mmCIF file with all atom_site columns, C-alpha atoms in Angstrom:
data_model
loop_
_atom_site.group_PDB
_atom_site.id
_atom_site.type_symbol
_atom_site.label_atom_id
_atom_site.label_alt_id
_atom_site.label_comp_id
_atom_site.label_asym_id
_atom_site.label_entity_id
_atom_site.label_seq_id
_atom_site.pdbx_PDB_ins_code
_atom_site.Cartn_x
_atom_site.Cartn_y
_atom_site.Cartn_z
_atom_site.occupancy
_atom_site.B_iso_or_equiv
_atom_site.pdbx_formal_charge
_atom_site.auth_seq_id
_atom_site.auth_comp_id
_atom_site.auth_asym_id
_atom_site.auth_atom_id
_atom_site.pdbx_PDB_model_num
ATOM 1   C CA . ASP A 1 1   ? 353.439 8.449   262.180 1.00 94.00 ? 292 ASP A CA 1
ATOM 2   C CA . ILE A 1 2   ? 354.940 5.613   264.494 1.00 96.00 ? 293 ILE A CA 1
ATOM 3   C CA . GLN A 1 3   ? 355.943 2.577   262.619 1.00 97.00 ? 294 GLN A CA 1
ATOM 4   C CA . MET A 1 4   ? 355.552 -0.709  264.401 1.00 98.00 ? 295 MET A CA 1
ATOM 5   C CA . THR A 1 5   ? 357.662 -3.721  263.080 1.00 97.00 ? 296 THR A CA 1
ATOM 6   C CA . GLN A 1 6   ? 356.983 -6.927  264.298 1.00 98.00 ? 297 GLN A CA 1
ATOM 7   C CA . SER A 1 7   ? 358.976 -10.239 264.136 1.00 97.00 ? 298 SER A CA 1
ATOM 8   C CA . PRO A 1 8   ? 358.980 -12.922 262.991 1.00 97.00 ? 299 PRO A CA 1
ATOM 9   C CA . SER A 1 9   ? 355.829 -12.618 260.672 1.00 97.00 ? 300 SER A CA 1
ATOM 10  C CA . SER A 1 10  ? 355.138 -16.453 261.338 1.00 97.00 ? 301 SER A CA 1
ATOM 11  C CA . VAL A 1 11  ? 356.234 -19.118 263.540 1.00 97.00 ? 302 VAL A CA 1
ATOM 12  C CA . SER A 1 12  ? 355.461 -22.878 263.428 1.00 96.00 ? 303 SER A CA 1
ATOM 13  C CA . ALA A 1 13  ? 355.437 -24.434 267.096 1.00 95.00 ? 304 ALA A CA 1
ATOM 14  C CA . SER A 1 14  ? 354.219 -27.116 268.921 1.00 95.00 ? 305 SER A CA 1
ATOM 15  C CA . VAL A 1 15  ? 351.776 -27.458 271.998 1.00 95.00 ? 306 VAL A CA 1
ATOM 16  C CA . GLY A 1 16  ? 353.945 -26.939 275.289 1.00 96.00 ? 307 GLY A CA 1
ATOM 17  C CA . ASP A 1 17  ? 356.536 -24.709 273.209 1.00 96.00 ? 308 ASP A CA 1
ATOM 18  C CA . ARG A 1 18  ? 357.710 -21.410 274.155 1.00 97.00 ? 309 ARG A CA 1
ATOM 19  C CA . VAL A 1 19  ? 356.921 -18.691 271.973 1.00 97.00 ? 310 VAL A CA 1
ATOM 20  C CA . THR A 1 20  ? 358.459 -15.206 271.536 1.00 98.00 ? 311 THR A CA 1
ATOM 21  C CA . ILE A 1 21  ? 357.282 -12.508 269.400 1.00 98.00 ? 312 ILE A CA 1
ATOM 22  C CA . THR A 1 22  ? 358.804 -9.022  269.055 1.00 98.00 ? 313 THR A CA 1
ATOM 23  C CA . CYS A 1 23  ? 357.811 -5.679  268.094 1.00 98.00 ? 314 CYS A CA 1
ATOM 24  C CA . ARG A 1 24  ? 359.884 -2.457  267.673 1.00 98.00 ? 315 ARG A CA 1
ATOM 25  C CA . ALA A 1 25  ? 358.769 1.011   267.351 1.00 98.00 ? 316 ALA A CA 1
ATOM 26  C CA . SER A 1 26  ? 360.231 3.718   265.086 1.00 98.00 ? 317 SER A CA 1
ATOM 27  C CA . GLN A 1 27  ? 360.285 5.956   268.186 1.00 97.00 ? 318 GLN A CA 1
ATOM 28  C CA . ASP A 1 28  ? 360.215 5.882   271.923 1.00 98.00 ? 319 ASP A CA 1
ATOM 29  C CA . ILE A 1 29  ? 356.562 5.017   273.158 1.00 97.00 ? 320 ILE A CA 1
ATOM 30  C CA . SER A 1 30  ? 357.245 4.422   276.703 1.00 97.00 ? 321 SER A CA 1
ATOM 31  C CA . THR A 1 31  ? 355.195 1.490   277.722 1.00 97.00 ? 322 THR A CA 1
ATOM 32  C CA . TYR A 1 32  ? 352.162 2.560   275.560 1.00 97.00 ? 323 TYR A CA 1
ATOM 33  C CA . LEU A 1 33  ? 351.836 -0.904  273.976 1.00 97.00 ? 324 LEU A CA 1
ATOM 34  C CA . ALA A 1 34  ? 349.255 -3.207  273.763 1.00 98.00 ? 325 ALA A CA 1
ATOM 35  C CA . TRP A 1 35  ? 349.030 -6.988  272.358 1.00 98.00 ? 326 TRP A CA 1
ATOM 36  C CA . TYR A 1 36  ? 346.048 -8.380  270.467 1.00 98.00 ? 327 TYR A CA 1
ATOM 37  C CA . GLN A 1 37  ? 345.237 -12.054 269.605 1.00 98.00 ? 328 GLN A CA 1
ATOM 38  C CA . HIS A 1 38  ? 343.133 -12.400 266.431 1.00 96.00 ? 329 HIS A CA 1
ATOM 39  C CA . ILE A 1 39  ? 341.677 -15.713 265.615 1.00 92.00 ? 330 ILE A CA 1
ATOM 40  C CA . PRO A 1 40  ? 339.819 -15.632 261.833 1.00 86.00 ? 331 PRO A CA 1
ATOM 41  C CA . GLY A 1 41  ? 336.261 -14.790 262.116 1.00 86.00 ? 332 GLY A CA 1
ATOM 42  C CA . LYS A 1 42  ? 336.277 -13.345 265.519 1.00 91.00 ? 333 LYS A CA 1
ATOM 43  C CA . ALA A 1 43  ? 337.085 -9.861  266.981 1.00 94.00 ? 334 ALA A CA 1
ATOM 44  C CA . PRO A 1 44  ? 340.474 -9.382  268.148 1.00 96.00 ? 335 PRO A CA 1
ATOM 45  C CA . LYS A 1 45  ? 341.234 -9.847  272.047 1.00 97.00 ? 336 LYS A CA 1
ATOM 46  C CA . LEU A 1 46  ? 343.125 -7.867  274.257 1.00 97.00 ? 337 LEU A CA 1
ATOM 47  C CA . LEU A 1 47  ? 345.983 -9.777  275.897 1.00 98.00 ? 338 LEU A CA 1
ATOM 48  C CA . ILE A 1 48  ? 348.354 -7.303  277.253 1.00 98.00 ? 339 ILE A CA 1
ATOM 49  C CA . TYR A 1 49  ? 348.484 -3.217  277.908 1.00 97.00 ? 340 TYR A CA 1
ATOM 50  C CA . GLY A 1 50  ? 350.951 -0.978  279.148 1.00 97.00 ? 341 GLY A CA 1
ATOM 51  C CA . ALA A 1 51  ? 353.666 -3.212  277.591 1.00 97.00 ? 342 ALA A CA 1
ATOM 52  C CA . SER A 1 52  ? 353.507 -5.697  280.526 1.00 98.00 ? 343 SER A CA 1
ATOM 53  C CA . THR A 1 53  ? 349.871 -5.755  282.180 1.00 97.00 ? 344 THR A CA 1
ATOM 54  C CA . LEU A 1 54  ? 347.874 -8.773  281.912 1.00 97.00 ? 345 LEU A CA 1
ATOM 55  C CA . GLN A 1 55  ? 344.286 -7.975  280.825 1.00 96.00 ? 346 GLN A CA 1
ATOM 56  C CA . SER A 1 56  ? 341.748 -9.619  283.161 1.00 95.00 ? 347 SER A CA 1
ATOM 57  C CA . GLY A 1 57  ? 340.999 -13.132 282.178 1.00 96.00 ? 348 GLY A CA 1
ATOM 58  C CA . VAL A 1 58  ? 343.803 -13.688 280.079 1.00 97.00 ? 349 VAL A CA 1
ATOM 59  C CA . PRO A 1 59  ? 345.631 -16.937 281.081 1.00 97.00 ? 350 PRO A CA 1
ATOM 60  C CA . SER A 1 60  ? 349.199 -16.021 283.010 1.00 97.00 ? 351 SER A CA 1
ATOM 61  C CA . ARG A 1 61  ? 351.121 -18.324 280.080 1.00 97.00 ? 352 ARG A CA 1
ATOM 62  C CA . PHE A 1 62  ? 350.977 -14.884 278.355 1.00 98.00 ? 353 PHE A CA 1
ATOM 63  C CA . SER A 1 63  ? 353.217 -12.372 279.358 1.00 98.00 ? 354 SER A CA 1
ATOM 64  C CA . GLY A 1 64  ? 354.772 -8.938  277.987 1.00 98.00 ? 355 GLY A CA 1
ATOM 65  C CA . SER A 1 65  ? 358.064 -6.911  278.477 1.00 98.00 ? 356 SER A CA 1
ATOM 66  C CA . GLY A 1 66  ? 359.734 -4.030  277.195 1.00 98.00 ? 357 GLY A CA 1
ATOM 67  C CA . SER A 1 67  ? 359.869 -0.308  277.156 1.00 98.00 ? 358 SER A CA 1
ATOM 68  C CA . GLY A 1 68  ? 360.955 2.673   274.893 1.00 97.00 ? 359 GLY A CA 1
ATOM 69  C CA . THR A 1 69  ? 361.265 0.944   271.381 1.00 98.00 ? 360 THR A CA 1
ATOM 70  C CA . ASP A 1 70  ? 361.670 -2.833  272.226 1.00 98.00 ? 361 ASP A CA 1
ATOM 71  C CA . PHE A 1 71  ? 358.955 -5.040  273.174 1.00 98.00 ? 362 PHE A CA 1
ATOM 72  C CA . THR A 1 72  ? 358.242 -8.855  273.561 1.00 98.00 ? 363 THR A CA 1
ATOM 73  C CA . LEU A 1 73  ? 355.240 -11.037 273.890 1.00 98.00 ? 364 LEU A CA 1
ATOM 74  C CA . THR A 1 74  ? 355.945 -14.382 275.360 1.00 98.00 ? 365 THR A CA 1
ATOM 75  C CA . ILE A 1 75  ? 353.654 -17.517 275.512 1.00 97.00 ? 366 ILE A CA 1
ATOM 76  C CA . SER A 1 76  ? 355.345 -19.650 277.952 1.00 97.00 ? 367 SER A CA 1
ATOM 77  C CA . SER A 1 77  ? 353.735 -23.081 276.971 1.00 96.00 ? 368 SER A CA 1
ATOM 78  C CA . LEU A 1 78  ? 351.643 -22.814 273.931 1.00 96.00 ? 369 LEU A CA 1
ATOM 79  C CA . GLN A 1 79  ? 348.240 -24.350 273.922 1.00 95.00 ? 370 GLN A CA 1
ATOM 80  C CA . PRO A 1 80  ? 345.728 -25.447 271.092 1.00 93.00 ? 371 PRO A CA 1
ATOM 81  C CA . GLU A 1 81  ? 343.778 -22.469 271.474 1.00 94.00 ? 372 GLU A CA 1
ATOM 82  C CA . ASP A 1 82  ? 346.529 -19.953 271.008 1.00 96.00 ? 373 ASP A CA 1
ATOM 83  C CA . PHE A 1 83  ? 347.010 -20.858 267.501 1.00 93.00 ? 374 PHE A CA 1
ATOM 84  C CA . ALA A 1 84  ? 346.101 -17.135 266.008 1.00 96.00 ? 375 ALA A CA 1
ATOM 85  C CA . THR A 1 85  ? 347.645 -13.943 264.887 1.00 97.00 ? 376 THR A CA 1
ATOM 86  C CA . TYR A 1 86  ? 349.270 -11.673 267.207 1.00 98.00 ? 377 TYR A CA 1
ATOM 87  C CA . TYR A 1 87  ? 349.369 -7.886  266.783 1.00 98.00 ? 378 TYR A CA 1
ATOM 88  C CA . CYS A 1 88  ? 351.294 -5.276  268.689 1.00 98.00 ? 379 CYS A CA 1
ATOM 89  C CA . GLN A 1 89  ? 349.867 -1.876  268.600 1.00 97.00 ? 380 GLN A CA 1
ATOM 90  C CA . GLN A 1 90  ? 351.163 1.641   269.809 1.00 97.00 ? 381 GLN A CA 1
ATOM 91  C CA . ALA A 1 91  ? 348.894 3.904   271.861 1.00 95.00 ? 382 ALA A CA 1
ATOM 92  C CA . ASN A 1 92  ? 351.456 6.718   272.630 1.00 95.00 ? 383 ASN A CA 1
ATOM 93  C CA . SER A 1 93  ? 350.037 9.066   269.825 1.00 94.00 ? 384 SER A CA 1
ATOM 94  C CA . PHE A 1 94  ? 347.636 9.300   267.086 1.00 93.00 ? 385 PHE A CA 1
ATOM 95  C CA . PRO A 1 95  ? 347.402 7.893   264.526 1.00 94.00 ? 386 PRO A CA 1
ATOM 96  C CA . ARG A 1 96  ? 347.556 4.459   266.218 1.00 95.00 ? 387 ARG A CA 1
ATOM 97  C CA . THR A 1 97  ? 349.385 1.788   264.556 1.00 96.00 ? 388 THR A CA 1
ATOM 98  C CA . PHE A 1 98  ? 349.828 -1.854  264.552 1.00 97.00 ? 389 PHE A CA 1
ATOM 99  C CA . GLY A 1 99  ? 352.569 -4.150  263.581 1.00 97.00 ? 390 GLY A CA 1
ATOM 100 C CA . GLY A 1 100 ? 352.074 -6.374  260.681 1.00 97.00 ? 391 GLY A CA 1
ATOM 101 C CA . GLY A 1 101 ? 351.208 -9.474  262.681 1.00 97.00 ? 392 GLY A CA 1
ATOM 102 C CA . THR A 1 102 ? 352.829 -12.560 263.452 1.00 98.00 ? 393 THR A CA 1
ATOM 103 C CA . ARG A 1 103 ? 350.874 -15.791 262.694 1.00 97.00 ? 394 ARG A CA 1
ATOM 104 C CA . VAL A 1 104 ? 351.543 -18.664 265.183 1.00 97.00 ? 395 VAL A CA 1
ATOM 105 C CA . GLU A 1 105 ? 351.028 -21.816 263.341 1.00 95.00 ? 396 GLU A CA 1
ATOM 106 C CA . ILE A 1 106 ? 350.702 -25.676 264.265 1.00 87.00 ? 397 ILE A CA 1
ATOM 107 C CA . LYS A 1 107 ? 353.908 -27.391 263.553 1.00 86.00 ? 398 LYS A CA 1
ATOM 108 C CA . GLN B 2 1   ? 328.257 -6.062  280.583 1.00 94.00 ? 15  GLN B CA 1
ATOM 109 C CA . VAL B 2 2   ? 329.947 -3.738  278.014 1.00 95.00 ? 16  VAL B CA 1
ATOM 110 C CA . GLN B 2 3   ? 328.642 -4.749  274.327 1.00 97.00 ? 17  GLN B CA 1
ATOM 111 C CA . LEU B 2 4   ? 329.220 -3.268  270.991 1.00 98.00 ? 18  LEU B CA 1
ATOM 112 C CA . VAL B 2 5   ? 327.011 -4.385  268.264 1.00 98.00 ? 19  VAL B CA 1
ATOM 113 C CA . GLN B 2 6   ? 327.688 -3.691  264.755 1.00 98.00 ? 20  GLN B CA 1
ATOM 114 C CA . SER B 2 7   ? 325.475 -3.352  261.744 1.00 97.00 ? 21  SER B CA 1
ATOM 115 C CA . GLY B 2 8   ? 325.029 -6.060  259.210 1.00 97.00 ? 22  GLY B CA 1
ATOM 116 C CA . THR B 2 9   ? 326.956 -7.071  256.094 1.00 98.00 ? 23  THR B CA 1
ATOM 117 C CA . GLU B 2 10  ? 326.998 -4.495  253.204 1.00 98.00 ? 24  GLU B CA 1
ATOM 118 C CA . VAL B 2 11  ? 327.478 -4.957  249.654 1.00 98.00 ? 25  VAL B CA 1
ATOM 119 C CA . LYS B 2 12  ? 328.289 -1.974  247.621 1.00 98.00 ? 26  LYS B CA 1
ATOM 120 C CA . LYS B 2 13  ? 329.392 -0.930  244.176 1.00 98.00 ? 27  LYS B CA 1
ATOM 121 C CA . PRO B 2 14  ? 332.578 1.187   243.373 1.00 97.00 ? 28  PRO B CA 1
ATOM 122 C CA . GLY B 2 15  ? 332.333 4.750   244.035 1.00 97.00 ? 29  GLY B CA 1
ATOM 123 C CA . ALA B 2 16  ? 329.458 4.178   246.497 1.00 98.00 ? 30  ALA B CA 1
ATOM 124 C CA . SER B 2 17  ? 329.454 5.096   250.169 1.00 98.00 ? 31  SER B CA 1
ATOM 125 C CA . VAL B 2 18  ? 328.712 3.027   253.224 1.00 98.00 ? 32  VAL B CA 1
ATOM 126 C CA . LYS B 2 19  ? 327.713 3.897   256.675 1.00 98.00 ? 33  LYS B CA 1
ATOM 127 C CA . VAL B 2 20  ? 328.398 1.230   259.538 1.00 98.00 ? 34  VAL B CA 1
ATOM 128 C CA . SER B 2 21  ? 326.934 1.695   263.021 1.00 98.00 ? 35  SER B CA 1
ATOM 129 C CA . CYS B 2 22  ? 328.334 0.512   266.426 1.00 98.00 ? 36  CYS B CA 1
ATOM 130 C CA . LYS B 2 23  ? 325.790 0.722   269.144 1.00 98.00 ? 37  LYS B CA 1
ATOM 131 C CA . ALA B 2 24  ? 327.134 0.573   272.696 1.00 97.00 ? 38  ALA B CA 1
ATOM 132 C CA . SER B 2 25  ? 325.962 -0.487  276.002 1.00 97.00 ? 39  SER B CA 1
ATOM 133 C CA . GLY B 2 26  ? 326.744 -1.252  279.600 1.00 96.00 ? 40  GLY B CA 1
ATOM 134 C CA . TYR B 2 27  ? 328.828 1.654   280.120 1.00 95.00 ? 41  TYR B CA 1
ATOM 135 C CA . THR B 2 28  ? 328.445 5.540   279.934 1.00 93.00 ? 42  THR B CA 1
ATOM 136 C CA . PHE B 2 29  ? 328.904 6.169   276.306 1.00 92.00 ? 43  PHE B CA 1
ATOM 137 C CA . THR B 2 30  ? 330.091 9.713   276.573 1.00 90.00 ? 44  THR B CA 1
ATOM 138 C CA . SER B 2 31  ? 333.140 8.478   278.947 1.00 89.00 ? 45  SER B CA 1
ATOM 139 C CA . TYR B 2 32  ? 335.138 7.022   276.313 1.00 91.00 ? 46  TYR B CA 1
ATOM 140 C CA . GLY B 2 33  ? 336.277 7.210   272.779 1.00 92.00 ? 47  GLY B CA 1
ATOM 141 C CA . ILE B 2 34  ? 335.370 4.897   269.921 1.00 95.00 ? 48  ILE B CA 1
ATOM 142 C CA . THR B 2 35  ? 337.947 3.467   267.471 1.00 97.00 ? 49  THR B CA 1
ATOM 143 C CA . TRP B 2 36  ? 337.284 2.119   264.096 1.00 97.00 ? 50  TRP B CA 1
ATOM 144 C CA . LEU B 2 37  ? 339.707 -0.488  262.334 1.00 97.00 ? 51  LEU B CA 1
ATOM 145 C CA . ARG B 2 38  ? 339.506 -2.960  259.487 1.00 97.00 ? 52  ARG B CA 1
ATOM 146 C CA . GLN B 2 39  ? 340.992 -6.037  258.197 1.00 95.00 ? 53  GLN B CA 1
ATOM 147 C CA . ALA B 2 40  ? 341.124 -7.184  254.507 1.00 94.00 ? 54  ALA B CA 1
ATOM 148 C CA . LEU B 2 41  ? 341.461 -10.805 253.650 1.00 89.00 ? 55  LEU B CA 1
ATOM 149 C CA . GLY B 2 42  ? 344.891 -11.983 254.204 1.00 89.00 ? 56  GLY B CA 1
ATOM 150 C CA . GLN B 2 43  ? 345.893 -8.657  255.335 1.00 93.00 ? 57  GLN B CA 1
ATOM 151 C CA . GLY B 2 44  ? 346.581 -7.148  259.074 1.00 94.00 ? 58  GLY B CA 1
ATOM 152 C CA . LEU B 2 45  ? 344.688 -4.998  261.334 1.00 95.00 ? 59  LEU B CA 1
ATOM 153 C CA . GLU B 2 46  ? 344.466 -1.300  260.115 1.00 96.00 ? 60  GLU B CA 1
ATOM 154 C CA . TRP B 2 47  ? 343.538 1.563   262.455 1.00 96.00 ? 61  TRP B CA 1
ATOM 155 C CA . MET B 2 48  ? 341.325 4.011   260.612 1.00 97.00 ? 62  MET B CA 1
ATOM 156 C CA . GLY B 2 49  ? 340.233 6.588   263.078 1.00 96.00 ? 63  GLY B CA 1
ATOM 157 C CA . TRP B 2 50  ? 338.938 7.578   266.603 1.00 95.00 ? 64  TRP B CA 1
ATOM 158 C CA . ILE B 2 51  ? 336.122 9.900   267.921 1.00 94.00 ? 65  ILE B CA 1
ATOM 159 C CA . SER B 2 52  ? 335.654 10.901  271.301 1.00 91.00 ? 66  SER B CA 1
ATOM 160 C CA . ALA B 2 53  ? 331.959 10.077  272.250 1.00 86.00 ? 67  ALA B CA 1
ATOM 161 C CA . TYR B 2 54  ? 332.045 13.005  274.726 1.00 77.00 ? 68  TYR B CA 1
ATOM 162 C CA . ASN B 2 55  ? 331.262 15.672  272.060 1.00 64.00 ? 69  ASN B CA 1
ATOM 163 C CA . GLY B 2 56  ? 331.500 13.586  268.842 1.00 57.00 ? 70  GLY B CA 1
ATOM 164 C CA . ASN B 2 57  ? 332.985 14.930  265.965 1.00 57.00 ? 71  ASN B CA 1
ATOM 165 C CA . THR B 2 58  ? 333.237 18.657  266.636 1.00 56.00 ? 72  THR B CA 1
ATOM 166 C CA . ASN B 2 59  ? 336.529 20.035  265.785 1.00 51.00 ? 73  ASN B CA 1
ATOM 167 C CA . GLY B 2 60  ? 339.467 18.305  267.616 1.00 51.00 ? 74  GLY B CA 1
ATOM 168 C CA . ASN B 2 61  ? 337.712 15.255  268.812 1.00 89.00 ? 75  ASN B CA 1
ATOM 169 C CA . THR B 2 62  ? 338.495 13.095  265.817 1.00 92.00 ? 76  THR B CA 1
ATOM 170 C CA . ASN B 2 63  ? 341.808 11.532  264.647 1.00 92.00 ? 77  ASN B CA 1
ATOM 171 C CA . TYR B 2 64  ? 342.000 9.917   261.322 1.00 95.00 ? 78  TYR B CA 1
ATOM 172 C CA . ALA B 2 65  ? 344.687 7.738   259.725 1.00 95.00 ? 79  ALA B CA 1
ATOM 173 C CA . GLN B 2 66  ? 346.031 9.759   256.909 1.00 95.00 ? 80  GLN B CA 1
ATOM 174 C CA . LYS B 2 67  ? 345.360 7.130   254.378 1.00 95.00 ? 81  LYS B CA 1
ATOM 175 C CA . PHE B 2 68  ? 341.753 7.903   255.047 1.00 95.00 ? 82  PHE B CA 1
ATOM 176 C CA . GLN B 2 69  ? 341.451 11.515  255.529 1.00 91.00 ? 83  GLN B CA 1
ATOM 177 C CA . GLY B 2 70  ? 339.015 13.071  253.546 1.00 93.00 ? 84  GLY B CA 1
ATOM 178 C CA . ARG B 2 71  ? 337.189 9.910   252.660 1.00 97.00 ? 85  ARG B CA 1
ATOM 179 C CA . VAL B 2 72  ? 336.079 8.772   256.227 1.00 97.00 ? 86  VAL B CA 1
ATOM 180 C CA . THR B 2 73  ? 333.765 10.393  258.647 1.00 96.00 ? 87  THR B CA 1
ATOM 181 C CA . LEU B 2 74  ? 333.269 9.284   262.315 1.00 95.00 ? 88  LEU B CA 1
ATOM 182 C CA . THR B 2 75  ? 330.381 10.524  264.183 1.00 92.00 ? 89  THR B CA 1
ATOM 183 C CA . THR B 2 76  ? 328.325 9.842   267.357 1.00 91.00 ? 90  THR B CA 1
ATOM 184 C CA . ASP B 2 77  ? 324.734 10.103  268.395 1.00 90.00 ? 91  ASP B CA 1
ATOM 185 C CA . THR B 2 78  ? 324.668 10.335  272.238 1.00 89.00 ? 92  THR B CA 1
ATOM 186 C CA . SER B 2 79  ? 321.105 9.843   272.377 1.00 90.00 ? 93  SER B CA 1
ATOM 187 C CA . THR B 2 80  ? 321.177 6.380   271.066 1.00 94.00 ? 94  THR B CA 1
ATOM 188 C CA . SER B 2 81  ? 324.821 5.323   272.225 1.00 94.00 ? 95  SER B CA 1
ATOM 189 C CA . THR B 2 82  ? 325.881 4.695   268.767 1.00 95.00 ? 96  THR B CA 1
ATOM 190 C CA . ALA B 2 83  ? 329.000 5.451   266.739 1.00 95.00 ? 97  ALA B CA 1
ATOM 191 C CA . TYR B 2 84  ? 329.051 5.687   263.139 1.00 96.00 ? 98  TYR B CA 1
ATOM 192 C CA . MET B 2 85  ? 331.881 5.201   260.232 1.00 97.00 ? 99  MET B CA 1
ATOM 193 C CA . GLU B 2 86  ? 331.249 6.398   256.697 1.00 98.00 ? 100 GLU B CA 1
ATOM 194 C CA . LEU B 2 87  ? 333.433 5.770   254.003 1.00 98.00 ? 101 LEU B CA 1
ATOM 195 C CA . ARG B 2 88  ? 333.095 7.296   250.739 1.00 98.00 ? 102 ARG B CA 1
ATOM 196 C CA . SER B 2 89  ? 334.272 6.722   247.288 1.00 97.00 ? 103 SER B CA 1
ATOM 197 C CA . LEU B 2 90  ? 334.436 2.980   247.760 1.00 98.00 ? 104 LEU B CA 1
ATOM 198 C CA . THR B 2 91  ? 336.982 0.694   245.597 1.00 97.00 ? 105 THR B CA 1
ATOM 199 C CA . SER B 2 92  ? 337.601 -3.060  245.817 1.00 96.00 ? 106 SER B CA 1
ATOM 200 C CA . ASP B 2 93  ? 340.579 -2.349  248.009 1.00 96.00 ? 107 ASP B CA 1
ATOM 201 C CA . ASP B 2 94  ? 337.824 -1.530  250.674 1.00 97.00 ? 108 ASP B CA 1
ATOM 202 C CA . THR B 2 95  ? 336.536 -4.801  250.907 1.00 97.00 ? 109 THR B CA 1
ATOM 203 C CA . ALA B 2 96  ? 337.224 -5.697  254.325 1.00 97.00 ? 110 ALA B CA 1
ATOM 204 C CA . VAL B 2 97  ? 335.838 -6.678  257.835 1.00 97.00 ? 111 VAL B CA 1
ATOM 205 C CA . TYR B 2 98  ? 335.314 -3.456  259.736 1.00 98.00 ? 112 TYR B CA 1
ATOM 206 C CA . PHE B 2 99  ? 335.288 -3.288  263.447 1.00 98.00 ? 113 PHE B CA 1
ATOM 207 C CA . CYS B 2 100 ? 334.422 -0.687  266.194 1.00 98.00 ? 114 CYS B CA 1
ATOM 208 C CA . ALA B 2 101 ? 336.326 -0.998  269.459 1.00 97.00 ? 115 ALA B CA 1
ATOM 209 C CA . LEU B 2 102 ? 335.934 0.880   272.855 1.00 96.00 ? 116 LEU B CA 1
ATOM 210 C CA . GLU B 2 103 ? 339.357 2.808   273.693 1.00 91.00 ? 117 GLU B CA 1
ATOM 211 C CA . LEU B 2 104 ? 339.737 2.896   277.308 1.00 85.00 ? 118 LEU B CA 1
ATOM 212 C CA . GLY B 2 105 ? 342.917 5.185   277.113 1.00 78.00 ? 119 GLY B CA 1
ATOM 213 C CA . ILE B 2 106 ? 345.792 3.104   276.070 1.00 88.00 ? 120 ILE B CA 1
ATOM 214 C CA . ARG B 2 107 ? 343.830 -0.101  275.173 1.00 94.00 ? 121 ARG B CA 1
ATOM 215 C CA . LEU B 2 108 ? 340.862 -1.571  273.074 1.00 95.00 ? 122 LEU B CA 1
ATOM 216 C CA . ASP B 2 109 ? 339.192 -3.463  275.607 1.00 92.00 ? 123 ASP B CA 1
ATOM 217 C CA . TYR B 2 110 ? 335.887 -4.423  274.019 1.00 96.00 ? 124 TYR B CA 1
ATOM 218 C CA . TRP B 2 111 ? 335.378 -4.760  270.216 1.00 97.00 ? 125 TRP B CA 1
ATOM 219 C CA . GLY B 2 112 ? 332.201 -5.158  267.971 1.00 97.00 ? 126 GLY B CA 1
ATOM 220 C CA . GLN B 2 113 ? 331.585 -8.502  266.072 1.00 97.00 ? 127 GLN B CA 1
ATOM 221 C CA . GLY B 2 114 ? 332.731 -7.088  262.705 1.00 97.00 ? 128 GLY B CA 1
ATOM 222 C CA . THR B 2 115 ? 330.806 -5.842  259.789 1.00 97.00 ? 129 THR B CA 1
ATOM 223 C CA . LEU B 2 116 ? 332.176 -7.292  256.275 1.00 97.00 ? 130 LEU B CA 1
ATOM 224 C CA . LEU B 2 117 ? 332.049 -4.808  253.414 1.00 98.00 ? 131 LEU B CA 1
ATOM 225 C CA . THR B 2 118 ? 332.111 -6.163  249.838 1.00 98.00 ? 132 THR B CA 1
ATOM 226 C CA . VAL B 2 119 ? 332.705 -3.748  247.113 1.00 98.00 ? 133 VAL B CA 1
ATOM 227 C CA . SER B 2 120 ? 332.160 -4.926  243.903 1.00 96.00 ? 134 SER B CA 1
ATOM 228 C CA . SER B 2 121 ? 330.769 -4.072  240.396 1.00 94.00 ? 135 SER B CA 1
#
């Protein structure tokens, strides 16, 4: 199975800050990488797929980059509604696997 | 619009089984697969398995996480556009919110609202 390692596990930030989350795959997954936002009590929401394609309706302050084994999710200017947990997931092969999550907290 | 509507909260005793449903609408059910995931309290998202809605759980059209092999069965009913996840031999570790999601190739575009399963004696 492909292991997905996210860092950091949590980050404290203020509104307006730039936040960067990294995700590393245990083997080459090309650009078969998606990012999800999860707010407790709600269903997870797709933000980015194909490593860098912004899902329709997602604000442009979210961006993704990377290929192969190293990937990044960036929130350019954190907004109050962005405080949540973020997960990367590889879609290169079955079984699909998720990173452990990064909790973005209010500073 | 695409919707996935899951069945309601379940409370089960250890050793029992549960079957959660996920009714799809707003798209051609047999065109895509359905993924099942869960999140236990305080834990991350956990991928459980995937089933092609094209021809259900016939051989080769399901994929399961090793952790759940032999204990979970995914099925579909194309006549009602409904996917099912059955989990057997429940323990307290299975207490979690279970989600279904529509997999469009490389992404999970649409999600059900989640089904809370509590396993307790």
